[in-house]
DNA sequence: GTATTTGCAAAGGGTTTGCAGTTCC
DNA sequence: GGAACTGCAAACCCTTTGCAAATAC
């Protein structure tokens, strides 16, 4: 799982949340690992966090290239892998064959689930402690200790259901 | 027009359920659609249903080739697509980059979820009406009408947790 | 007969990698 | 200065497709 800040030892001051500034966190990670803080990494991370949501890699590449056309796909993939490694981004795959990345500090726990509209592709996040608790309990009953969950509900969003009703195909 | 009366030349399905004969169903589907009941289709379907569980395509190809080495991957893919189309198999993707197929009549509703062991790869199915009901309700609250679900819980199975405890890596 | 299937091999999409040159510390 | 990083292109994995030959009905 992701490296959450250790709340046990040091109580965080409200105005100094590490996960509030992902770029700073990335910088710290790089430094600590002896990696380099390159122009491309900076740009990719910056744009990624600016975009927010669930970003497909190709969309990120496009955006980055608006700013610096010579950035390669390889570098974007490598950088996103890095962000995932240090817990700042989470890779998602919604069955479209492509990987999307989601900022990890988006929600507190990243235990949220996704609703995906099969008509317009909209992605909505939701979270339910009850569901996760039930799942954990059921998993335990089968001898499993849950480390990671993936819950995706596919269907039609309100808008698309409305559109279908008005204008039946 | 039953397919091979002795589908169980290998009588080893301990959890055999009262299920209709999928091969017969396939035959009916083919006939109805004016498609042909080829030797390869027969073999692929037969072996697939004999294997049971969640079969990766390459494993299926390997098994089929033990029996007829000249069957092509393309044919296996095409056949599995056909089985999916007529509702006898369900494609699954557990984030390993490869597609697995699961017999569709395995459970009544195919609304079951999966527990996947991150250590040994074991896959266990479970089902919970409460969870699906909760999910449906929550989705509704966000305006969604759920059509299809995908729930995968990754973790360590009992056996692997035991092994890890004995011999910590 | 003839429409459907097959095997092969090549194409395809998304992602990764090897390598020579560039950049950062 | 030297390790780390980049861009490029080729490689990669899994899956699909085009096509001529083979097959089922």
mmCIF file of C-alpha atoms (C1' of nucleotides) in Angstrom:
data_model
loop_
_atom_site.group_PDB
_atom_site.id
_atom_site.type_symbol
_atom_site.label_atom_id
_atom_site.label_comp_id
_atom_site.label_asym_id
_atom_site.label_seq_id
_atom_site.Cartn_x
_atom_site.Cartn_y
_atom_site.Cartn_z
ATOM 1 C CA UNK A 1 0.000 0.000 0.000
ATOM 2 C CA UNK A 2 0.904 3.569 -0.190
ATOM 3 C CA UNK A 3 3.225 5.140 2.322
ATOM 4 C CA UNK A 4 0.955 7.192 4.468
ATOM 5 C CA UNK A 5 2.604 9.679 6.756
ATOM 6 C CA UNK A 6 3.313 8.182 10.134
ATOM 7 C CA UNK A 7 0.796 9.888 12.302
ATOM 8 C CA UNK A 8 1.832 8.029 15.408
ATOM 9 C CA UNK A 9 5.066 9.837 16.111
ATOM 10 C CA UNK A 10 4.619 13.378 14.917
ATOM 11 C CA UNK A 11 1.244 15.062 14.937
ATOM 12 C CA UNK A 12 1.060 17.031 11.730
ATOM 13 C CA UNK A 13 0.394 20.700 11.818
ATOM 14 C CA UNK A 14 -2.691 21.464 9.770
ATOM 15 C CA UNK A 15 -0.882 23.901 7.513
ATOM 16 C CA UNK A 16 1.988 21.569 6.837
ATOM 17 C CA UNK A 17 0.518 18.528 5.224
ATOM 18 C CA UNK A 18 3.124 16.752 3.191
ATOM 19 C CA UNK A 19 0.621 15.488 0.665
ATOM 20 C CA UNK A 20 -0.675 18.905 -0.069
ATOM 21 C CA UNK A 21 2.268 19.727 -2.232
ATOM 22 C CA UNK A 22 2.976 16.720 -4.353
ATOM 23 C CA UNK A 23 5.755 18.463 -6.243
ATOM 24 C CA UNK A 24 7.654 19.076 -3.051
ATOM 25 C CA UNK A 25 7.101 15.483 -2.069
ATOM 26 C CA UNK A 26 8.461 14.382 -5.414
ATOM 27 C CA UNK A 27 11.501 16.580 -4.925
ATOM 28 C CA UNK A 28 12.160 15.060 -1.546
ATOM 29 C CA UNK A 29 11.797 11.573 -2.930
ATOM 30 C CA UNK A 30 14.211 12.245 -5.765
ATOM 31 C CA UNK A 31 16.786 13.771 -3.530
ATOM 32 C CA UNK A 32 16.553 11.016 -1.023
ATOM 33 C CA UNK A 33 17.000 8.400 -3.702
ATOM 34 C CA UNK A 34 19.838 10.216 -5.379
ATOM 35 C CA UNK A 35 17.776 10.751 -8.491
ATOM 36 C CA UNK A 36 17.765 13.892 -10.536
ATOM 37 C CA UNK A 37 15.243 16.603 -10.719
ATOM 38 C CA UNK A 38 15.102 17.110 -14.437
ATOM 39 C CA UNK A 39 13.200 19.695 -16.399
ATOM 40 C CA UNK A 40 11.013 16.983 -17.972
ATOM 41 C CA UNK A 41 10.094 15.358 -14.686
ATOM 42 C CA UNK A 42 9.184 18.688 -13.255
ATOM 43 C CA UNK A 43 6.983 19.540 -16.229
ATOM 44 C CA UNK A 44 5.293 16.155 -16.391
ATOM 45 C CA UNK A 45 4.524 16.052 -12.679
ATOM 46 C CA UNK A 46 3.333 19.637 -12.655
ATOM 47 C CA UNK A 47 0.981 19.125 -15.566
ATOM 48 C CA UNK A 48 -0.223 15.814 -14.225
ATOM 49 C CA UNK A 49 -1.215 17.316 -10.895
ATOM 50 C CA UNK A 50 -2.748 20.301 -12.624
ATOM 51 C CA UNK A 51 -4.912 18.083 -14.773
ATOM 52 C CA UNK A 52 -6.289 16.069 -11.892
ATOM 53 C CA UNK A 53 -8.804 13.303 -12.261
ATOM 54 C CA UNK A 54 -7.950 10.105 -14.070
ATOM 55 C CA UNK A 55 -5.452 10.974 -16.714
ATOM 56 C CA UNK A 56 -4.726 8.649 -19.613
ATOM 57 C CA UNK A 57 -1.049 8.625 -20.460
ATOM 58 C CA UNK A 58 -1.572 9.756 -24.010
ATOM 59 C CA UNK A 59 -3.559 12.768 -22.867
ATOM 60 C CA UNK A 60 -0.775 13.644 -20.486
ATOM 61 C CA UNK A 61 1.760 13.300 -23.260
ATOM 62 C CA UNK A 62 -0.279 15.628 -25.435
ATOM 63 C CA UNK A 63 -0.487 18.254 -22.731
ATOM 64 C CA UNK A 64 3.164 18.040 -21.913
ATOM 65 C CA UNK A 65 4.051 18.401 -25.561
ATOM 66 C CA UNK A 66 2.053 21.583 -25.884
ATOM 67 C CA UNK A 67 4.642 22.983 -23.569
ATOM 68 C CA UNK A 68 7.674 21.090 -24.787
ATOM 69 C CA UNK A 69 7.105 19.186 -28.015
ATOM 70 C CA UNK A 70 10.233 17.120 -27.784
ATOM 71 C CA UNK A 71 9.313 15.233 -24.627
ATOM 72 C CA UNK A 72 9.075 11.556 -25.463
ATOM 73 C CA UNK A 73 6.384 9.096 -24.512
ATOM 74 C CA UNK A 74 9.047 6.990 -22.880
ATOM 75 C CA UNK A 75 9.909 9.764 -20.479
ATOM 76 C CA UNK A 76 6.303 10.299 -19.570
ATOM 77 C CA UNK A 77 5.850 6.613 -18.873
ATOM 78 C CA UNK A 78 9.029 6.535 -16.854
ATOM 79 C CA UNK A 79 8.034 9.570 -14.853
ATOM 80 C CA UNK A 80 4.570 8.271 -14.102
ATOM 81 C CA UNK A 81 6.066 5.038 -12.955
ATOM 82 C CA UNK A 82 8.246 7.031 -10.633
ATOM 83 C CA UNK A 83 5.271 8.934 -9.282
ATOM 84 C CA UNK A 84 3.497 5.667 -8.679
ATOM 85 C CA UNK A 85 6.533 4.272 -6.963
ATOM 86 C CA UNK A 86 6.750 7.120 -4.504
ATOM 87 C CA UNK A 87 3.032 6.988 -3.839
ATOM 88 C CA UNK A 88 2.025 10.230 -5.489
ATOM 89 C CA UNK A 89 0.063 8.646 -8.297
ATOM 90 C CA UNK A 90 -1.994 5.513 -8.665
ATOM 91 C CA UNK A 91 -2.272 3.638 -11.940
ATOM 92 C CA UNK A 92 -5.771 2.600 -12.923
ATOM 93 C CA UNK A 93 -7.048 0.468 -15.701
ATOM 94 C CA UNK A 94 -10.702 0.772 -16.587
ATOM 95 C CA UNK A 95 -10.796 -1.909 -19.197
ATOM 96 C CA UNK A 96 -10.073 0.356 -22.107
ATOM 97 C CA UNK A 97 -6.650 -1.049 -22.735
ATOM 98 C CA UNK A 98 -4.895 2.074 -21.610
ATOM 99 C CA UNK A 99 -3.521 3.051 -18.244
ATOM 100 C CA UNK A 100 -4.744 6.115 -16.442
ATOM 101 C CA UNK A 101 -3.044 7.758 -13.518
ATOM 102 C CA UNK A 102 -4.800 9.364 -10.635
ATOM 103 C CA UNK A 103 -3.198 11.714 -8.096
ATOM 104 C CA UNK A 104 -2.805 9.757 -4.896
ATOM 105 C CA UNK A 105 -3.469 12.610 -2.560
ATOM 106 C CA UNK A 106 -6.770 13.165 -4.210
ATOM 107 C CA UNK A 107 -8.584 11.560 -1.331
ATOM 108 C CA UNK A 108 -7.459 10.758 2.125
ATOM 109 C CA UNK A 109 -7.312 7.038 1.890
ATOM 110 C CA UNK A 110 -7.421 6.093 -1.766
ATOM 111 C CA UNK A 111 -9.812 3.367 -0.820
ATOM 112 C CA UNK A 112 -12.424 4.835 -3.069
ATOM 113 C CA UNK A 113 -14.264 3.097 -5.853
ATOM 114 C CA UNK A 114 -15.270 4.184 -9.317
ATOM 115 C CA UNK A 115 -18.470 4.568 -11.237
ATOM 116 C CA UNK A 116 -17.871 4.614 -14.959
ATOM 117 C CA UNK A 117 -20.482 5.685 -17.468
ATOM 118 C CA UNK A 118 -20.532 3.277 -20.367
ATOM 119 C CA UNK A 119 -22.056 5.921 -22.595
ATOM 120 C CA UNK A 120 -20.025 9.086 -22.032
ATOM 121 C CA UNK A 121 -17.056 7.720 -20.139
ATOM 122 C CA UNK A 122 -17.615 9.909 -17.112
ATOM 123 C CA UNK A 123 -15.846 8.695 -14.008
ATOM 124 C CA UNK A 124 -17.266 9.357 -10.570
ATOM 125 C CA UNK A 125 -15.630 8.369 -7.347
ATOM 126 C CA UNK A 126 -17.381 7.191 -4.263
ATOM 127 C CA UNK A 127 -16.435 5.637 -1.018
ATOM 128 C CA UNK A 128 -18.176 3.441 1.454
ATOM 129 C CA UNK A 129 -16.707 2.250 4.684
ATOM 130 C CA UNK A 130 -19.501 -0.220 4.999
ATOM 131 C CA UNK A 131 -18.669 -1.842 1.719
ATOM 132 C CA UNK A 132 -14.956 -2.026 2.380
ATOM 133 C CA UNK A 133 -15.616 -3.418 5.841
ATOM 134 C CA UNK A 134 -17.942 -6.050 4.430
ATOM 135 C CA UNK A 135 -15.416 -6.955 1.805
ATOM 136 C CA UNK A 136 -12.648 -7.244 4.314
ATOM 137 C CA UNK A 137 -14.787 -9.452 6.468
ATOM 138 C CA UNK A 138 -15.767 -11.697 3.579
ATOM 139 C CA UNK A 139 -12.185 -11.928 2.399
ATOM 140 C CA UNK A 140 -11.101 -12.943 5.874
ATOM 141 C CA UNK A 141 -13.702 -15.628 5.838
ATOM 142 C CA UNK A 142 -11.901 -17.045 2.814
ATOM 143 C CA UNK A 143 -8.546 -16.727 4.520
ATOM 144 C CA UNK A 144 -7.524 -13.591 2.651
ATOM 145 C CA UNK A 145 -5.971 -10.463 4.031
ATOM 146 C CA UNK A 146 -6.917 -7.664 1.658
ATOM 147 C CA UNK A 147 -4.067 -5.415 0.546
ATOM 148 C CA UNK A 148 -5.516 -3.690 -2.437
ATOM 149 C CA UNK A 149 -8.995 -3.334 -3.867
ATOM 150 C CA UNK A 150 -10.332 -2.633 -7.255
ATOM 151 C CA UNK A 151 -13.990 -1.845 -7.511
ATOM 152 C CA UNK A 152 -15.506 -0.525 -10.688
ATOM 153 C CA UNK A 153 -19.192 -0.221 -11.377
ATOM 154 C CA UNK A 154 -20.104 0.308 -14.987
ATOM 155 C CA UNK A 155 -23.419 1.770 -15.988
ATOM 156 C CA UNK A 156 -25.150 4.852 -17.267
ATOM 157 C CA UNK A 157 -24.916 8.178 -15.569
ATOM 158 C CA UNK A 158 -27.975 10.329 -14.996
ATOM 159 C CA UNK A 159 -27.327 12.489 -18.022
ATOM 160 C CA UNK A 160 -26.922 9.618 -20.411
ATOM 161 C CA UNK A 161 -29.973 7.804 -19.104
ATOM 162 C CA UNK A 162 -31.944 10.957 -19.638
ATOM 163 C CA UNK A 163 -30.619 11.409 -23.147
ATOM 164 C CA UNK A 164 -31.441 7.811 -24.003
ATOM 165 C CA UNK A 165 -34.984 8.249 -22.747
ATOM 166 C CA UNK A 166 -35.547 11.383 -24.782
ATOM 167 C CA UNK A 167 -33.973 10.111 -27.932
ATOM 168 C CA UNK A 168 -34.149 6.347 -28.020
ATOM 169 C CA UNK A 169 -31.641 4.911 -30.498
ATOM 170 C CA UNK B 1 -28.040 -33.063 -31.019
ATOM 171 C CA UNK B 2 -25.845 -33.662 -28.092
ATOM 172 C CA UNK B 3 -22.190 -33.232 -28.428
ATOM 173 C CA UNK B 4 -20.010 -36.075 -27.292
ATOM 174 C CA UNK B 5 -22.136 -38.067 -24.804
ATOM 175 C CA UNK B 6 -19.105 -38.653 -22.641
ATOM 176 C CA UNK B 7 -17.938 -35.144 -22.079
ATOM 177 C CA UNK B 8 -16.334 -36.310 -18.897
ATOM 178 C CA UNK B 9 -13.757 -38.743 -20.074
ATOM 179 C CA UNK B 10 -11.932 -37.265 -17.131
ATOM 180 C CA UNK B 11 -14.389 -37.495 -14.275
ATOM 181 C CA UNK B 12 -12.724 -34.927 -12.116
ATOM 182 C CA UNK B 13 -14.846 -31.967 -11.239
ATOM 183 C CA UNK B 14 -15.332 -32.334 -7.526
ATOM 184 C CA UNK B 15 -17.545 -29.273 -7.369
ATOM 185 C CA UNK B 16 -19.606 -30.324 -10.313
ATOM 186 C CA UNK B 17 -22.834 -28.415 -10.332
ATOM 187 C CA UNK B 18 -26.090 -29.260 -11.987
ATOM 188 C CA UNK B 19 -25.389 -27.370 -15.168
ATOM 189 C CA UNK B 20 -26.615 -27.626 -18.613
ATOM 190 C CA UNK B 21 -24.179 -28.901 -21.152
ATOM 191 C CA UNK B 22 -22.277 -25.927 -22.524
ATOM 192 C CA UNK B 23 -21.129 -27.830 -25.568
ATOM 193 C CA UNK B 24 -24.684 -28.561 -26.519
ATOM 194 C CA UNK B 25 -25.514 -24.916 -25.999
ATOM 195 C CA UNK B 26 -22.656 -23.932 -28.244
ATOM 196 C CA UNK B 27 -23.870 -26.336 -30.886
ATOM 197 C CA UNK B 28 -27.310 -24.835 -30.766
ATOM 198 C CA UNK B 29 -25.919 -21.343 -31.028
ATOM 199 C CA UNK B 30 -23.789 -22.197 -34.022
ATOM 200 C CA UNK B 31 -26.610 -23.897 -35.824
ATOM 201 C CA UNK B 32 -29.006 -21.087 -35.158
ATOM 202 C CA UNK B 33 -26.529 -18.565 -36.475
ATOM 203 C CA UNK B 34 -25.625 -20.588 -39.520
ATOM 204 C CA UNK B 35 -22.096 -21.019 -38.280
ATOM 205 C CA UNK B 36 -20.093 -24.175 -38.552
ATOM 206 C CA UNK B 37 -19.291 -26.707 -35.962
ATOM 207 C CA UNK B 38 -15.628 -27.211 -36.766
ATOM 208 C CA UNK B 39 -13.250 -29.675 -35.255
ATOM 209 C CA UNK B 40 -11.174 -26.850 -33.738
ATOM 210 C CA UNK B 41 -14.134 -25.130 -32.134
ATOM 211 C CA UNK B 42 -15.248 -28.363 -30.645
ATOM 212 C CA UNK B 43 -11.817 -29.097 -29.235
ATOM 213 C CA UNK B 44 -11.249 -25.608 -27.878
ATOM 214 C CA UNK B 45 -14.638 -25.418 -26.191
ATOM 215 C CA UNK B 46 -14.328 -28.895 -24.790
ATOM 216 C CA UNK B 47 -10.928 -28.273 -23.296
ATOM 217 C CA UNK B 48 -11.937 -24.864 -22.010
ATOM 218 C CA UNK B 49 -14.891 -26.253 -20.117
ATOM 219 C CA UNK B 50 -12.838 -29.156 -18.842
ATOM 220 C CA UNK B 51 -10.220 -26.821 -17.486
ATOM 221 C CA UNK B 52 -12.674 -24.725 -15.524
ATOM 222 C CA UNK B 53 -11.701 -21.751 -13.410
ATOM 223 C CA UNK B 54 -10.171 -18.668 -14.936
ATOM 224 C CA UNK B 55 -8.232 -19.736 -17.955
ATOM 225 C CA UNK B 56 -5.603 -17.519 -19.564
ATOM 226 C CA UNK B 57 -5.737 -17.732 -23.321
ATOM 227 C CA UNK B 58 -2.162 -18.882 -23.642
ATOM 228 C CA UNK B 59 -2.758 -21.734 -21.226
ATOM 229 C CA UNK B 60 -5.758 -22.749 -23.255
ATOM 230 C CA UNK B 61 -3.724 -22.619 -26.431
ATOM 231 C CA UNK B 62 -1.096 -24.832 -24.853
ATOM 232 C CA UNK B 63 -3.646 -27.412 -23.788
ATOM 233 C CA UNK B 64 -5.373 -27.423 -27.117
ATOM 234 C CA UNK B 65 -2.056 -27.897 -28.863
ATOM 235 C CA UNK B 66 -1.224 -30.932 -26.803
ATOM 236 C CA UNK B 67 -4.114 -32.478 -28.610
ATOM 237 C CA UNK B 68 -3.713 -30.803 -31.982
ATOM 238 C CA UNK B 69 -0.460 -28.886 -32.393
ATOM 239 C CA UNK B 70 -1.489 -27.053 -35.488
ATOM 240 C CA UNK B 71 -4.336 -25.057 -33.954
ATOM 241 C CA UNK B 72 -3.467 -21.378 -34.189
ATOM 242 C CA UNK B 73 -3.708 -18.735 -31.497
ATOM 243 C CA UNK B 74 -5.970 -16.790 -33.785
ATOM 244 C CA UNK B 75 -8.501 -19.594 -33.821
ATOM 245 C CA UNK B 76 -8.460 -19.878 -30.061
ATOM 246 C CA UNK B 77 -9.040 -16.160 -29.705
ATOM 247 C CA UNK B 78 -11.804 -16.271 -32.265
ATOM 248 C CA UNK B 79 -13.458 -19.210 -30.593
ATOM 249 C CA UNK B 80 -13.318 -17.670 -27.147
ATOM 250 C CA UNK B 81 -14.834 -14.529 -28.528
ATOM 251 C CA UNK B 82 -17.617 -16.640 -29.893
ATOM 252 C CA UNK B 83 -18.145 -18.311 -26.534
ATOM 253 C CA UNK B 84 -18.293 -14.914 -24.907
ATOM 254 C CA UNK B 85 -20.741 -13.729 -27.510
ATOM 255 C CA UNK B 86 -23.151 -16.536 -26.874
ATOM 256 C CA UNK B 87 -22.843 -16.125 -23.139
ATOM 257 C CA UNK B 88 -20.985 -19.312 -22.334
ATOM 258 C CA UNK B 89 -17.759 -17.630 -21.271
ATOM 259 C CA UNK B 90 -16.906 -14.373 -19.624
ATOM 260 C CA UNK B 91 -13.667 -12.528 -20.295
ATOM 261 C CA UNK B 92 -11.833 -11.280 -17.234
ATOM 262 C CA UNK B 93 -8.793 -9.118 -16.848
ATOM 263 C CA UNK B 94 -7.003 -9.221 -13.532
ATOM 264 C CA UNK B 95 -4.441 -6.600 -14.293
ATOM 265 C CA UNK B 96 -1.832 -8.958 -15.605
ATOM 266 C CA UNK B 97 -2.105 -7.800 -19.156
ATOM 267 C CA UNK B 98 -3.648 -11.007 -20.357
ATOM 268 C CA UNK B 99 -7.254 -11.997 -20.748
ATOM 269 C CA UNK B 100 -8.691 -14.930 -18.894
ATOM 270 C CA UNK B 101 -11.947 -16.636 -19.675
ATOM 271 C CA UNK B 102 -14.279 -18.073 -17.146
ATOM 272 C CA UNK B 103 -17.151 -20.475 -17.876
ATOM 273 C CA UNK B 104 -20.296 -18.396 -17.622
ATOM 274 C CA UNK B 105 -22.550 -21.029 -16.188
ATOM 275 C CA UNK B 106 -20.190 -21.501 -13.339
ATOM 276 C CA UNK B 107 -22.470 -19.590 -11.046
ATOM 277 C CA UNK B 108 -26.040 -18.643 -11.457
ATOM 278 C CA UNK B 109 -25.701 -14.949 -11.904
ATOM 279 C CA UNK B 110 -22.058 -14.227 -12.631
ATOM 280 C CA UNK B 111 -22.356 -11.373 -10.204
ATOM 281 C CA UNK B 112 -19.592 -12.809 -8.122
ATOM 282 C CA UNK B 113 -16.392 -11.094 -7.126
ATOM 283 C CA UNK B 114 -12.800 -12.268 -6.983
ATOM 284 C CA UNK B 115 -10.151 -12.608 -4.357
ATOM 285 C CA UNK B 116 -6.709 -12.794 -5.902
ATOM 286 C CA UNK B 117 -3.640 -13.836 -3.991
ATOM 287 C CA UNK B 118 -0.766 -11.530 -4.809
ATOM 288 C CA UNK B 119 1.723 -14.180 -3.798
ATOM 289 C CA UNK B 120 0.587 -17.385 -5.456
ATOM 290 C CA UNK B 121 -1.992 -16.080 -7.894
ATOM 291 C CA UNK B 122 -4.808 -18.157 -6.485
ATOM 292 C CA UNK B 123 -8.242 -16.897 -7.440
ATOM 293 C CA UNK B 124 -11.209 -17.404 -5.157
ATOM 294 C CA UNK B 125 -14.742 -16.375 -5.939
ATOM 295 C CA UNK B 126 -17.218 -15.007 -3.520
ATOM 296 C CA UNK B 127 -20.552 -13.353 -3.648
ATOM 297 C CA UNK B 128 -22.444 -11.004 -1.417
ATOM 298 C CA UNK B 129 -25.914 -9.738 -2.037
ATOM 299 C CA UNK B 130 -25.425 -7.172 0.648
ATOM 300 C CA UNK B 131 -22.430 -5.697 -1.072
ATOM 301 C CA UNK B 132 -24.028 -5.589 -4.468
ATOM 302 C CA UNK B 133 -27.149 -4.049 -2.991
ATOM 303 C CA UNK B 134 -25.120 -1.410 -1.205
ATOM 304 C CA UNK B 135 -23.210 -0.683 -4.343
ATOM 305 C CA UNK B 136 -26.344 -0.387 -6.375
ATOM 306 C CA UNK B 137 -27.804 1.980 -3.853
ATOM 307 C CA UNK B 138 -24.717 4.141 -3.721
ATOM 308 C CA UNK B 139 -24.499 4.232 -7.481
ATOM 309 C CA UNK B 140 -28.096 5.350 -7.661
ATOM 310 C CA UNK B 141 -27.292 8.103 -5.271
ATOM 311 C CA UNK B 142 -24.809 9.339 -7.837
ATOM 312 C CA UNK B 143 -27.336 8.998 -10.621
ATOM 313 C CA UNK B 144 -25.883 5.772 -11.991
ATOM 314 C CA UNK B 145 -27.707 2.669 -13.018
ATOM 315 C CA UNK B 146 -25.278 -0.204 -12.629
ATOM 316 C CA UNK B 147 -25.017 -2.546 -15.583
ATOM 317 C CA UNK B 148 -21.826 -4.385 -14.891
ATOM 318 C CA UNK B 149 -19.542 -4.702 -11.911
ATOM 319 C CA UNK B 150 -15.946 -5.511 -11.452
ATOM 320 C CA UNK B 151 -14.750 -6.200 -7.964
ATOM 321 C CA UNK B 152 -11.332 -7.594 -7.271
ATOM 322 C CA UNK B 153 -9.708 -7.786 -3.899
ATOM 323 C CA UNK B 154 -5.989 -8.421 -3.919
ATOM 324 C CA UNK B 155 -4.213 -9.801 -0.932
ATOM 325 C CA UNK B 156 -2.590 -12.862 0.535
ATOM 326 C CA UNK B 157 -4.365 -16.133 0.895
ATOM 327 C CA UNK B 158 -4.169 -18.150 4.075
ATOM 328 C CA UNK B 159 -1.476 -20.427 2.754
ATOM 329 C CA UNK B 160 0.785 -17.627 1.609
ATOM 330 C CA UNK B 161 0.367 -15.685 4.814
ATOM 331 C CA UNK B 162 1.398 -18.790 6.712
ATOM 332 C CA UNK B 163 4.420 -19.297 4.498
ATOM 333 C CA UNK B 164 5.449 -15.675 4.892
ATOM 334 C CA UNK B 165 5.231 -15.942 8.659
ATOM 335 C CA UNK B 166 7.449 -19.000 8.713
ATOM 336 C CA UNK B 167 9.993 -17.698 6.291
ATOM 337 C CA UNK B 168 9.930 -13.923 6.224
ATOM 338 C CA UNK B 169 11.440 -12.529 3.044
ATOM 339 C "C1'" DG C 1 -20.960 -25.869 -54.342
ATOM 340 C "C1'" DT C 2 -20.028 -22.150 -51.563
ATOM 341 C "C1'" DA C 3 -19.996 -19.664 -47.451
ATOM 342 C "C1'" DT C 4 -17.527 -20.230 -43.325
ATOM 343 C "C1'" DT C 5 -13.094 -21.314 -40.975
ATOM 344 C "C1'" DT C 6 -8.597 -21.961 -40.628
ATOM 345 C "C1'" DG C 7 -3.482 -21.005 -40.342
ATOM 346 C "C1'" DC C 8 -0.070 -18.082 -41.200
ATOM 347 C "C1'" DA C 9 2.086 -14.017 -40.810
ATOM 348 C "C1'" DA C 10 1.845 -9.381 -40.562
ATOM 349 C "C1'" DA C 11 -0.300 -5.430 -38.328
ATOM 350 C "C1'" DG C 12 -1.978 -3.278 -34.316
ATOM 351 C "C1'" DG C 13 -2.178 -0.642 -29.770
ATOM 352 C "C1'" DG C 14 -0.068 0.300 -25.563
ATOM 353 C "C1'" DT C 15 4.091 -0.028 -23.014
ATOM 354 C "C1'" DT C 16 8.991 -0.988 -22.268
ATOM 355 C "C1'" DT C 17 13.881 -1.095 -23.301
ATOM 356 C "C1'" DG C 18 18.749 -0.555 -25.393
ATOM 357 C "C1'" DC C 19 21.662 2.748 -26.506
ATOM 358 C "C1'" DA C 20 24.209 6.993 -27.649
ATOM 359 C "C1'" DG C 21 23.997 11.552 -26.456
ATOM 360 C "C1'" DT C 22 22.571 15.064 -22.955
ATOM 361 C "C1'" DT C 23 21.772 16.853 -18.467
ATOM 362 C "C1'" DC C 24 22.129 17.531 -13.667
ATOM 363 C "C1'" DC C 25 24.693 17.521 -9.278
ATOM 364 C "C1'" DG D 1 33.398 14.146 -14.090
ATOM 365 C "C1'" DG D 2 30.344 10.818 -13.916
ATOM 366 C "C1'" DA D 3 25.998 8.917 -12.817
ATOM 367 C "C1'" DA D 4 21.411 9.736 -14.048
ATOM 368 C "C1'" DC D 5 18.311 11.084 -17.605
ATOM 369 C "C1'" DT D 6 16.562 11.736 -22.228
ATOM 370 C "C1'" DG D 7 14.964 10.753 -27.045
ATOM 371 C "C1'" DC D 8 14.667 7.756 -30.543
ATOM 372 C "C1'" DA D 9 13.485 3.628 -32.456
ATOM 373 C "C1'" DA D 10 13.145 -0.941 -32.067
ATOM 374 C "C1'" DA D 11 11.345 -4.540 -29.197
ATOM 375 C "C1'" DC D 12 7.755 -6.289 -26.573
ATOM 376 C "C1'" DC D 13 3.298 -8.526 -25.194
ATOM 377 C "C1'" DC D 14 -1.160 -9.657 -26.226
ATOM 378 C "C1'" DT D 15 -4.645 -9.495 -29.529
ATOM 379 C "C1'" DT D 16 -6.640 -8.747 -34.077
ATOM 380 C "C1'" DT D 17 -6.787 -8.932 -39.113
ATOM 381 C "C1'" DG D 18 -5.997 -9.919 -44.249
ATOM 382 C "C1'" DC D 19 -5.765 -13.461 -47.190
ATOM 383 C "C1'" DA D 20 -5.354 -17.876 -49.647
ATOM 384 C "C1'" DA D 21 -6.185 -22.570 -48.738
ATOM 385 C "C1'" DA D 22 -9.100 -25.917 -46.296
ATOM 386 C "C1'" DT D 23 -13.446 -27.358 -44.470
ATOM 387 C "C1'" DA D 24 -18.326 -28.083 -43.089
ATOM 388 C "C1'" DC D 25 -22.934 -28.337 -44.489
#
